[in-house]
Amino acid sequence: MTQFTKRVFSGIQPSGKIHLGNYLGAIQKFVLLQDDESFENIYCVVDMHAITVAQEPKILRERTLEVTAAYLAAGVDPAKSIIFNQSRVAAHAELGWIFNCVARLGWLNRMTQFKDKAGKNSERMSVGLYAYPNLMAADILLYNATHVPVGDDQKQHLELCRDIAQKFNNDYADEIKELGFGEQFFCLTEPLIDFGNKPVRVMNLRDGTKKMSSSAESDMTRINMNDDSDTLAKKLKKAKTDPDALPSEVAGLEGRPEARNLVSIFAALDDSDNQTVLNQFGGQQFREFKTALIDLAVAKIGPIGDEMNRLMKDEAHINQVLKDGAERARVLAEPLVQDVKKIVGFMV
Ligand code: TRP
């Protein structure tokens, strides 16, 4: 087996407000991983993914700055991690095309995220939205990233990424060997889903059966990372609950999605778990619990939001971080794409 350097790659789309789900499910993990010296870390703002659905150009720019500011404010450190926007490194598009020719239609037809997003309108969706998982595989394999921290909704895309790597390694096995790359050219990437704290799926504040999302029409359904304290308090006060008191055992959260969501958010922010939270709040009314939750959210998210807003005032600085990151990413990505071109038989 070929040995690959331990490398982490992950990305967030600049397609909407960056919210608590992005923080607890992704960015917080990036910060933990970056402090593990055995990993190299690459964190991308995936603007090419964002345009798979229509984006207002001015707003796309703003969201790109905002995701970058969120990375920086939360503690992703450009001295330790490569931070850049995807479109600046052309190799993503180049490898993405090659993967369009490796992946099979049948594989993409199984992707549940496309089906969910397209619904009955699949005929009117962009080709990019359909081929999105191939570009995602290119993002990851361009760096031969061995580990990818993502939410569980991305698990299927990670499996596709492994299928693409495997098919490429098999289809071109002779060339890979002849050119001296050993047995495997691409690694089989592992998802890091339960890494760090307990897996948290942060749900919509008004409907606990839906994920918290940047595309939900009402801002009251989510906590944005740069909401000020008053907004945080207002949203959590108005968050949907049910009429019962909090249960004392986690089993009592069954069938109570809104209660479960608020308890999980508390646990994630407090670095504990649902049972510990219920040990403290079981039997209490939501009103009391929400007061404690608001205090905790203001203490944990408030300072990150303030720092984000401060950083956002200096667009030149944020852009410089992205530019420097892109240069470092290119140093890794360009030679790999050159090798891929040789393997598939392009003149280089
Ligand atoms: N598809 C991911 C999402 O929507 C974003 C993404 C694009 C990504 N490329 C990636 C995540 C590569 C991890 C690795 O959340």
mmCIF file of C-alpha atoms and ligand atoms in Angstrom:
data_model
loop_
_atom_site.group_PDB
_atom_site.id
_atom_site.type_symbol
_atom_site.label_atom_id
_atom_site.label_comp_id
_atom_site.label_asym_id
_atom_site.label_seq_id
_atom_site.Cartn_x
_atom_site.Cartn_y
_atom_site.Cartn_z
ATOM 1 C CA MET A 1 0.000 0.000 0.000
ATOM 2 C CA THR A 2 1.209 3.457 -0.883
ATOM 3 C CA GLN A 3 1.734 5.696 2.161
ATOM 4 C CA PHE A 4 0.040 9.097 2.015
ATOM 5 C CA THR A 5 0.836 12.131 4.169
ATOM 6 C CA LYS A 6 -1.922 12.738 6.735
ATOM 7 C CA ARG A 7 -3.740 15.649 5.238
ATOM 8 C CA VAL A 8 -7.110 17.219 5.997
ATOM 9 C CA PHE A 9 -9.220 19.040 3.420
ATOM 10 C CA SER A 10 -12.622 20.558 3.929
ATOM 11 C CA GLY A 11 -14.726 23.297 2.441
ATOM 12 C CA ILE A 12 -17.750 25.470 3.076
ATOM 13 C CA GLN A 13 -19.889 27.031 0.371
ATOM 14 C CA PRO A 14 -20.241 30.813 0.400
ATOM 15 C CA SER A 15 -23.861 30.488 -0.603
ATOM 16 C CA GLY A 16 -25.626 31.991 2.395
ATOM 17 C CA LYS A 17 -25.225 33.305 5.900
ATOM 18 C CA ILE A 18 -22.740 31.261 7.875
ATOM 19 C CA HIS A 19 -24.556 29.797 10.857
ATOM 20 C CA LEU A 20 -24.267 27.770 14.022
ATOM 21 C CA GLY A 21 -24.583 24.499 12.082
ATOM 22 C CA ASN A 22 -21.485 25.397 10.059
ATOM 23 C CA TYR A 23 -19.650 26.266 13.256
ATOM 24 C CA LEU A 24 -20.532 23.236 15.381
ATOM 25 C CA GLY A 25 -20.530 20.764 12.490
ATOM 26 C CA ALA A 26 -17.407 21.949 10.683
ATOM 27 C CA ILE A 27 -15.361 25.000 11.688
ATOM 28 C CA GLN A 28 -14.954 23.954 15.314
ATOM 29 C CA LYS A 29 -13.524 20.656 14.083
ATOM 30 C CA PHE A 30 -11.141 22.430 11.712
ATOM 31 C CA VAL A 31 -9.679 24.305 14.676
ATOM 32 C CA LEU A 32 -9.180 21.096 16.661
ATOM 33 C CA LEU A 33 -7.566 19.304 13.717
ATOM 34 C CA GLN A 34 -5.222 22.150 12.985
ATOM 35 C CA ASP A 35 -3.773 21.789 16.471
ATOM 36 C CA ASP A 36 -2.971 18.125 15.843
ATOM 37 C CA GLU A 37 0.567 18.366 14.520
ATOM 38 C CA SER A 38 0.320 15.102 12.644
ATOM 39 C CA PHE A 39 -2.034 16.660 10.074
ATOM 40 C CA GLU A 40 -1.545 19.182 7.307
ATOM 41 C CA ASN A 41 -4.712 21.243 6.990
ATOM 42 C CA ILE A 42 -6.371 22.828 3.973
ATOM 43 C CA TYR A 43 -9.626 24.766 4.367
ATOM 44 C CA CYS A 44 -11.337 26.055 1.296
ATOM 45 C CA VAL A 45 -14.147 28.473 0.542
ATOM 46 C CA VAL A 46 -15.789 26.553 -2.289
ATOM 47 C CA ASP A 47 -17.082 29.363 -4.489
ATOM 48 C CA MET A 48 -17.214 27.120 -7.580
ATOM 49 C CA HIS A 49 -19.651 24.875 -5.747
ATOM 50 C CA ALA A 50 -21.763 27.880 -4.782
ATOM 51 C CA ILE A 51 -22.561 28.788 -8.395
ATOM 52 C CA THR A 52 -24.159 25.391 -9.053
ATOM 53 C CA VAL A 53 -27.279 27.326 -8.044
ATOM 54 C CA ALA A 54 -27.814 30.960 -9.055
ATOM 55 C CA GLN A 55 -25.841 33.489 -7.016
ATOM 56 C CA GLU A 56 -25.913 37.258 -7.123
ATOM 57 C CA PRO A 57 -22.273 38.122 -7.980
ATOM 58 C CA LYS A 58 -21.922 40.939 -5.434
ATOM 59 C CA ILE A 59 -23.410 38.785 -2.733
ATOM 60 C CA LEU A 60 -21.163 35.851 -3.644
ATOM 61 C CA ARG A 61 -18.132 38.073 -3.049
ATOM 62 C CA GLU A 62 -19.525 39.199 0.258
ATOM 63 C CA ARG A 63 -20.293 35.650 1.374
ATOM 64 C CA THR A 64 -16.802 34.530 0.385
ATOM 65 C CA LEU A 65 -15.352 37.214 2.640
ATOM 66 C CA GLU A 66 -17.811 36.233 5.351
ATOM 67 C CA VAL A 67 -16.909 32.523 5.349
ATOM 68 C CA THR A 68 -13.235 33.467 5.448
ATOM 69 C CA ALA A 69 -13.859 35.860 8.332
ATOM 70 C CA ALA A 70 -15.725 33.071 10.142
ATOM 71 C CA TYR A 71 -12.753 30.713 9.705
ATOM 72 C CA LEU A 72 -10.354 33.331 11.045
ATOM 73 C CA ALA A 73 -12.590 34.522 13.884
ATOM 74 C CA ALA A 74 -13.183 30.952 15.065
ATOM 75 C CA GLY A 75 -9.454 30.301 15.185
ATOM 76 C CA VAL A 76 -8.511 28.704 11.872
ATOM 77 C CA ASP A 77 -5.006 30.126 11.637
ATOM 78 C CA PRO A 78 -3.363 30.882 8.267
ATOM 79 C CA ALA A 79 0.009 30.213 9.889
ATOM 80 C CA LYS A 80 -1.068 26.615 10.546
ATOM 81 C CA SER A 81 -3.634 25.938 7.808
ATOM 82 C CA ILE A 82 -3.958 26.798 4.153
ATOM 83 C CA ILE A 83 -7.073 28.964 3.696
ATOM 84 C CA PHE A 84 -8.125 29.906 0.161
ATOM 85 C CA ASN A 85 -11.020 30.237 -2.252
ATOM 86 C CA GLN A 86 -11.430 27.389 -4.692
ATOM 87 C CA SER A 87 -11.726 29.362 -7.956
ATOM 88 C CA ARG A 88 -8.248 30.832 -7.472
ATOM 89 C CA VAL A 89 -6.647 27.437 -7.988
ATOM 90 C CA ALA A 90 -7.451 26.389 -11.546
ATOM 91 C CA ALA A 91 -6.387 22.811 -10.894
ATOM 92 C CA HIS A 92 -9.745 22.183 -9.153
ATOM 93 C CA ALA A 93 -11.562 22.752 -12.448
ATOM 94 C CA GLU A 94 -9.004 20.731 -14.417
ATOM 95 C CA LEU A 95 -9.201 17.682 -12.197
ATOM 96 C CA GLY A 96 -12.962 18.148 -11.906
ATOM 97 C CA TRP A 97 -13.270 17.702 -15.660
ATOM 98 C CA ILE A 98 -11.175 14.581 -15.661
ATOM 99 C CA PHE A 99 -13.352 13.167 -12.886
ATOM 100 C CA ASN A 100 -16.447 13.953 -14.957
ATOM 101 C CA CYS A 101 -14.984 11.383 -17.303
ATOM 102 C CA VAL A 102 -14.218 8.867 -14.542
ATOM 103 C CA ALA A 103 -17.487 8.923 -12.583
ATOM 104 C CA ARG A 104 -20.468 7.039 -14.053
ATOM 105 C CA LEU A 105 -23.944 8.467 -14.582
ATOM 106 C CA GLY A 106 -25.327 5.651 -12.496
ATOM 107 C CA TRP A 107 -23.203 6.738 -9.533
ATOM 108 C CA LEU A 108 -24.421 10.327 -9.689
ATOM 109 C CA ASN A 109 -28.020 9.214 -10.168
ATOM 110 C CA ARG A 110 -27.864 7.730 -6.691
ATOM 111 C CA MET A 111 -26.864 10.982 -4.964
ATOM 112 C CA THR A 112 -29.640 11.831 -2.534
ATOM 113 C CA GLN A 113 -28.541 15.446 -2.117
ATOM 114 C CA PHE A 114 -29.173 16.170 -5.793
ATOM 115 C CA LYS A 115 -32.560 14.502 -5.611
ATOM 116 C CA ASP A 116 -33.459 16.504 -2.500
ATOM 117 C CA LYS A 117 -32.307 19.793 -3.970
ATOM 118 C CA ALA A 118 -33.747 19.277 -7.433
ATOM 119 C CA GLY A 119 -37.028 17.669 -6.425
ATOM 120 C CA LYS A 120 -39.377 17.595 -9.376
ATOM 121 C CA ASN A 121 -37.394 20.310 -11.151
ATOM 122 C CA SER A 122 -34.342 18.266 -12.089
ATOM 123 C CA GLU A 123 -34.711 19.196 -15.775
ATOM 124 C CA ARG A 124 -34.186 22.822 -14.897
ATOM 125 C CA MET A 125 -31.216 22.384 -12.573
ATOM 126 C CA SER A 126 -27.698 23.265 -13.745
ATOM 127 C CA VAL A 127 -25.433 20.526 -15.048
ATOM 128 C CA GLY A 128 -23.008 21.767 -12.391
ATOM 129 C CA LEU A 129 -25.395 20.849 -9.583
ATOM 130 C CA TYR A 130 -25.593 17.332 -10.942
ATOM 131 C CA ALA A 131 -21.827 16.972 -11.390
ATOM 132 C CA TYR A 132 -21.095 18.687 -8.063
ATOM 133 C CA PRO A 133 -19.868 15.517 -6.304
ATOM 134 C CA ASN A 134 -17.210 15.057 -8.995
ATOM 135 C CA LEU A 135 -15.849 18.530 -8.305
ATOM 136 C CA MET A 136 -15.925 17.767 -4.601
ATOM 137 C CA ALA A 137 -13.872 14.629 -5.233
ATOM 138 C CA ALA A 138 -11.421 16.757 -7.217
ATOM 139 C CA ASP A 139 -11.126 19.221 -4.305
ATOM 140 C CA ILE A 140 -10.151 16.396 -2.012
ATOM 141 C CA LEU A 141 -7.980 14.256 -4.285
ATOM 142 C CA LEU A 142 -6.084 17.227 -5.709
ATOM 143 C CA TYR A 143 -4.302 17.202 -2.349
ATOM 144 C CA ASN A 144 -4.646 13.487 -1.739
ATOM 145 C CA ALA A 145 -6.392 14.460 1.489
ATOM 146 C CA THR A 146 -6.548 11.405 3.724
ATOM 147 C CA HIS A 147 -9.216 12.846 6.045
ATOM 148 C CA VAL A 148 -12.227 15.066 5.457
ATOM 149 C CA PRO A 149 -14.229 16.511 8.375
ATOM 150 C CA VAL A 150 -17.824 16.924 7.206
ATOM 151 C CA GLY A 151 -21.384 16.599 8.412
ATOM 152 C CA ASP A 152 -23.119 13.261 7.952
ATOM 153 C CA ASP A 153 -25.075 14.688 4.997
ATOM 154 C CA GLN A 154 -21.802 14.546 3.010
ATOM 155 C CA LYS A 155 -21.083 10.890 3.696
ATOM 156 C CA GLN A 156 -22.455 9.740 0.356
ATOM 157 C CA HIS A 157 -20.288 12.270 -1.497
ATOM 158 C CA LEU A 158 -17.240 10.953 0.330
ATOM 159 C CA GLU A 159 -18.109 7.424 -0.759
ATOM 160 C CA LEU A 160 -18.313 8.664 -4.338
ATOM 161 C CA CYS A 161 -14.902 10.275 -3.894
ATOM 162 C CA ARG A 162 -13.464 6.910 -2.881
ATOM 163 C CA ASP A 163 -15.167 5.227 -5.852
ATOM 164 C CA ILE A 164 -13.613 7.765 -8.200
ATOM 165 C CA ALA A 165 -10.159 7.309 -6.638
ATOM 166 C CA GLN A 166 -10.455 3.554 -6.910
ATOM 167 C CA LYS A 167 -11.668 3.568 -10.501
ATOM 168 C CA PHE A 168 -8.891 5.955 -11.525
ATOM 169 C CA ASN A 169 -6.288 3.806 -9.753
ATOM 170 C CA ASN A 170 -7.641 0.695 -11.530
ATOM 171 C CA ASP A 171 -8.256 2.163 -14.985
ATOM 172 C CA TYR A 172 -4.788 3.642 -15.150
ATOM 173 C CA ALA A 173 -2.947 1.040 -13.085
ATOM 174 C CA ASP A 174 -0.354 0.330 -15.804
ATOM 175 C CA GLU A 175 0.484 3.987 -16.428
ATOM 176 C CA ILE A 176 0.580 4.698 -12.687
ATOM 177 C CA LYS A 177 3.138 1.933 -12.247
ATOM 178 C CA GLU A 178 5.146 2.792 -15.369
ATOM 179 C CA LEU A 179 5.441 6.422 -14.340
ATOM 180 C CA GLY A 180 6.755 5.318 -10.958
ATOM 181 C CA PHE A 181 3.813 6.236 -8.721
ATOM 182 C CA GLY A 182 3.592 2.796 -7.147
ATOM 183 C CA GLU A 183 0.372 0.890 -6.590
ATOM 184 C CA GLN A 184 -2.030 3.706 -5.866
ATOM 185 C CA PHE A 185 -2.083 7.215 -7.254
ATOM 186 C CA PHE A 186 -5.065 8.524 -5.289
ATOM 187 C CA CYS A 187 -5.701 7.718 -1.644
ATOM 188 C CA LEU A 188 -9.029 6.433 -0.334
ATOM 189 C CA THR A 189 -10.188 9.323 1.804
ATOM 190 C CA GLU A 190 -11.785 8.799 5.221
ATOM 191 C CA PRO A 191 -14.640 11.002 6.400
ATOM 192 C CA LEU A 192 -14.266 12.406 9.916
ATOM 193 C CA ILE A 193 -17.879 12.660 10.992
ATOM 194 C CA ASP A 194 -17.917 11.846 14.698
ATOM 195 C CA PHE A 195 -14.589 13.475 15.285
ATOM 196 C CA GLY A 196 -14.115 15.836 18.245
ATOM 197 C CA ASN A 197 -17.306 16.500 20.093
ATOM 198 C CA LYS A 198 -20.405 14.349 19.648
ATOM 199 C CA PRO A 199 -21.878 14.537 16.168
ATOM 200 C CA VAL A 200 -24.245 17.467 16.191
ATOM 201 C CA ARG A 201 -26.879 18.137 13.618
ATOM 202 C CA VAL A 202 -28.074 21.596 14.301
ATOM 203 C CA MET A 203 -31.727 21.890 13.315
ATOM 204 C CA ASN A 204 -33.982 24.750 12.223
ATOM 205 C CA LEU A 205 -35.146 26.797 15.252
ATOM 206 C CA ARG A 206 -38.718 26.875 13.973
ATOM 207 C CA ASP A 207 -38.964 23.273 12.792
ATOM 208 C CA GLY A 208 -36.815 20.703 14.552
ATOM 209 C CA THR A 209 -37.228 18.161 11.757
ATOM 210 C CA LYS A 210 -35.296 20.306 9.237
ATOM 211 C CA LYS A 211 -31.600 21.116 9.221
ATOM 212 C CA MET A 212 -30.522 24.636 10.109
ATOM 213 C CA SER A 213 -29.784 26.090 6.719
ATOM 214 C CA SER A 214 -28.477 29.233 5.132
ATOM 215 C CA SER A 215 -31.076 28.943 2.396
ATOM 216 C CA ALA A 216 -34.122 28.901 4.717
ATOM 217 C CA GLU A 217 -36.104 32.035 3.911
ATOM 218 C CA SER A 218 -36.593 33.270 7.465
ATOM 219 C CA ASP A 219 -33.560 34.472 9.415
ATOM 220 C CA MET A 220 -35.379 33.479 12.621
ATOM 221 C CA THR A 221 -34.803 29.802 11.771
ATOM 222 C CA ARG A 222 -31.052 30.002 12.295
ATOM 223 C CA ILE A 223 -28.319 31.520 14.419
ATOM 224 C CA ASN A 224 -25.840 33.315 12.228
ATOM 225 C CA MET A 225 -22.277 33.310 13.460
ATOM 226 C CA ASN A 226 -22.212 37.090 13.467
ATOM 227 C CA ASP A 227 -25.571 37.739 15.103
ATOM 228 C CA ASP A 228 -25.215 40.242 17.943
ATOM 229 C CA SER A 229 -26.251 39.336 21.489
ATOM 230 C CA ASP A 230 -29.714 40.873 21.201
ATOM 231 C CA THR A 231 -30.440 38.961 18.011
ATOM 232 C CA LEU A 232 -29.139 35.718 19.518
ATOM 233 C CA ALA A 233 -31.404 36.212 22.522
ATOM 234 C CA LYS A 234 -34.432 37.094 20.420
ATOM 235 C CA LYS A 235 -34.032 34.063 18.144
ATOM 236 C CA LEU A 236 -33.540 31.622 20.993
ATOM 237 C CA LYS A 237 -36.456 33.095 22.963
ATOM 238 C CA LYS A 238 -38.710 32.619 19.958
ATOM 239 C CA ALA A 239 -37.343 29.176 19.068
ATOM 240 C CA LYS A 240 -40.140 26.623 18.837
ATOM 241 C CA THR A 241 -40.633 24.312 21.825
ATOM 242 C CA ASP A 242 -43.421 22.083 23.080
ATOM 243 C CA PRO A 243 -45.604 22.541 26.158
ATOM 244 C CA ASP A 244 -43.936 19.903 28.354
ATOM 245 C CA ALA A 245 -41.096 20.359 30.805
ATOM 246 C CA LEU A 246 -37.645 19.072 29.829
ATOM 247 C CA PRO A 247 -37.236 15.331 30.407
ATOM 248 C CA SER A 248 -34.669 13.935 32.816
ATOM 249 C CA GLU A 249 -33.415 11.225 30.460
ATOM 250 C CA VAL A 250 -32.328 11.405 26.808
ATOM 251 C CA ALA A 251 -34.985 8.816 25.944
ATOM 252 C CA GLY A 252 -37.535 11.495 26.807
ATOM 253 C CA LEU A 253 -36.338 13.582 23.859
ATOM 254 C CA GLU A 254 -37.734 10.968 21.500
ATOM 255 C CA GLY A 255 -40.442 12.472 19.294
ATOM 256 C CA ARG A 256 -39.624 15.989 20.566
ATOM 257 C CA PRO A 257 -37.358 17.331 17.798
ATOM 258 C CA GLU A 258 -37.335 20.954 18.986
ATOM 259 C CA ALA A 259 -36.488 19.963 22.553
ATOM 260 C CA ARG A 260 -33.753 17.680 21.300
ATOM 261 C CA ASN A 261 -32.305 20.407 19.130
ATOM 262 C CA LEU A 262 -32.052 22.987 21.904
ATOM 263 C CA VAL A 263 -30.574 20.444 24.308
ATOM 264 C CA SER A 264 -28.017 19.331 21.677
ATOM 265 C CA ILE A 265 -27.038 22.921 20.943
ATOM 266 C CA PHE A 266 -26.521 23.526 24.649
ATOM 267 C CA ALA A 267 -24.429 20.370 24.965
ATOM 268 C CA ALA A 268 -22.293 21.214 21.929
ATOM 269 C CA LEU A 269 -21.640 24.772 23.081
ATOM 270 C CA ASP A 270 -20.851 23.540 26.567
ATOM 271 C CA ASP A 271 -18.630 20.692 25.381
ATOM 272 C CA SER A 272 -20.770 18.183 27.253
ATOM 273 C CA ASP A 273 -23.538 15.782 26.176
ATOM 274 C CA ASN A 274 -27.323 15.669 26.185
ATOM 275 C CA GLN A 275 -27.616 13.577 29.355
ATOM 276 C CA THR A 276 -25.386 15.939 31.314
ATOM 277 C CA VAL A 277 -27.544 18.856 30.180
ATOM 278 C CA LEU A 278 -30.700 16.998 31.217
ATOM 279 C CA ASN A 279 -29.180 16.133 34.602
ATOM 280 C CA GLN A 280 -29.055 19.867 35.165
ATOM 281 C CA PHE A 281 -32.294 20.991 33.496
ATOM 282 C CA GLY A 282 -34.605 17.943 33.545
ATOM 283 C CA GLY A 283 -38.013 18.841 35.003
ATOM 284 C CA GLN A 284 -37.561 22.572 34.290
ATOM 285 C CA GLN A 285 -39.677 24.603 31.899
ATOM 286 C CA PHE A 286 -38.241 25.791 28.614
ATOM 287 C CA ARG A 287 -38.348 29.387 29.785
ATOM 288 C CA GLU A 288 -35.679 28.735 32.417
ATOM 289 C CA PHE A 289 -33.634 26.511 30.148
ATOM 290 C CA LYS A 290 -33.695 29.090 27.381
ATOM 291 C CA THR A 291 -32.348 31.753 29.717
ATOM 292 C CA ALA A 292 -29.325 29.550 30.427
ATOM 293 C CA LEU A 293 -28.968 28.682 26.745
ATOM 294 C CA ILE A 294 -28.992 32.348 25.762
ATOM 295 C CA ASP A 295 -26.260 33.135 28.299
ATOM 296 C CA LEU A 296 -24.162 30.260 27.000
ATOM 297 C CA ALA A 297 -24.668 31.164 23.322
ATOM 298 C CA VAL A 298 -23.823 34.805 23.956
ATOM 299 C CA ALA A 299 -20.656 33.765 25.816
ATOM 300 C CA LYS A 300 -19.498 31.263 23.160
ATOM 301 C CA ILE A 301 -20.720 32.700 19.857
ATOM 302 C CA GLY A 302 -20.795 36.393 20.760
ATOM 303 C CA PRO A 303 -17.010 36.958 20.739
ATOM 304 C CA ILE A 304 -16.608 35.034 17.454
ATOM 305 C CA GLY A 305 -19.340 37.125 15.850
ATOM 306 C CA ASP A 306 -17.753 40.351 17.092
ATOM 307 C CA GLU A 307 -14.376 39.327 15.692
ATOM 308 C CA MET A 308 -16.003 38.355 12.387
ATOM 309 C CA ASN A 309 -17.654 41.748 12.106
ATOM 310 C CA ARG A 310 -14.360 43.457 12.924
ATOM 311 C CA LEU A 311 -12.510 41.430 10.269
ATOM 312 C CA MET A 312 -15.199 42.054 7.657
ATOM 313 C CA LYS A 313 -14.403 45.754 7.756
ATOM 314 C CA ASP A 314 -10.961 45.003 6.307
ATOM 315 C CA GLU A 315 -11.702 43.367 2.984
ATOM 316 C CA ALA A 316 -8.122 43.862 1.757
ATOM 317 C CA HIS A 317 -6.760 41.839 4.657
ATOM 318 C CA ILE A 318 -9.184 38.966 4.142
ATOM 319 C CA ASN A 319 -8.473 38.900 0.430
ATOM 320 C CA GLN A 320 -4.736 38.816 1.146
ATOM 321 C CA VAL A 321 -5.212 35.763 3.372
ATOM 322 C CA LEU A 322 -7.069 34.035 0.533
ATOM 323 C CA LYS A 323 -4.469 35.041 -2.035
ATOM 324 C CA ASP A 324 -1.557 33.778 0.055
ATOM 325 C CA GLY A 325 -3.445 30.566 0.746
ATOM 326 C CA ALA A 326 -4.128 30.045 -2.948
ATOM 327 C CA GLU A 327 -0.438 30.356 -3.705
ATOM 328 C CA ARG A 328 0.390 27.676 -1.162
ATOM 329 C CA ALA A 329 -2.433 25.468 -2.434
ATOM 330 C CA ARG A 330 -1.157 25.779 -6.005
ATOM 331 C CA VAL A 331 2.270 24.522 -4.971
ATOM 332 C CA LEU A 332 0.584 21.261 -3.962
ATOM 333 C CA ALA A 333 -2.126 21.096 -6.610
ATOM 334 C CA GLU A 334 -0.316 21.965 -9.819
ATOM 335 C CA PRO A 335 2.270 19.181 -9.761
ATOM 336 C CA LEU A 336 -0.478 16.681 -8.979
ATOM 337 C CA VAL A 337 -2.552 17.776 -11.951
ATOM 338 C CA GLN A 338 0.546 17.566 -14.155
ATOM 339 C CA ASP A 339 0.994 13.972 -13.022
ATOM 340 C CA VAL A 340 -2.667 13.187 -13.699
ATOM 341 C CA LYS A 341 -2.337 14.632 -17.194
ATOM 342 C CA LYS A 342 0.663 12.402 -17.879
ATOM 343 C CA ILE A 343 -1.187 9.381 -16.533
ATOM 344 C CA VAL A 344 -4.242 9.892 -18.753
ATOM 345 C CA GLY A 345 -2.084 10.541 -21.827
ATOM 346 C CA PHE A 346 -2.302 14.312 -22.313
ATOM 347 C CA MET A 347 0.736 16.043 -23.850
ATOM 348 C CA VAL A 348 2.305 18.164 -21.107
HETATM 349 N N1 TRP B 1 -20.258 19.663 -0.389
HETATM 350 C C1 TRP B 1 -19.828 20.316 0.813
HETATM 351 C C2 TRP B 1 -21.067 20.889 1.523
HETATM 352 O O1 TRP B 1 -21.996 21.295 0.887
HETATM 353 C C3 TRP B 1 -18.862 21.415 0.516
HETATM 354 C C4 TRP B 1 -17.602 20.879 -0.093
HETATM 355 C C5 TRP B 1 -17.178 21.059 -1.367
HETATM 356 C C6 TRP B 1 -16.630 20.069 0.552
HETATM 357 N N2 TRP B 1 -15.978 20.441 -1.567
HETATM 358 C C7 TRP B 1 -15.626 19.834 -0.418
HETATM 359 C C8 TRP B 1 -16.527 19.538 1.833
HETATM 360 C C9 TRP B 1 -14.526 19.029 -0.121
HETATM 361 C C10 TRP B 1 -15.423 18.747 2.122
HETATM 362 C C11 TRP B 1 -14.422 18.495 1.149
HETATM 363 O O2 TRP B 1 -21.048 20.959 2.743
#
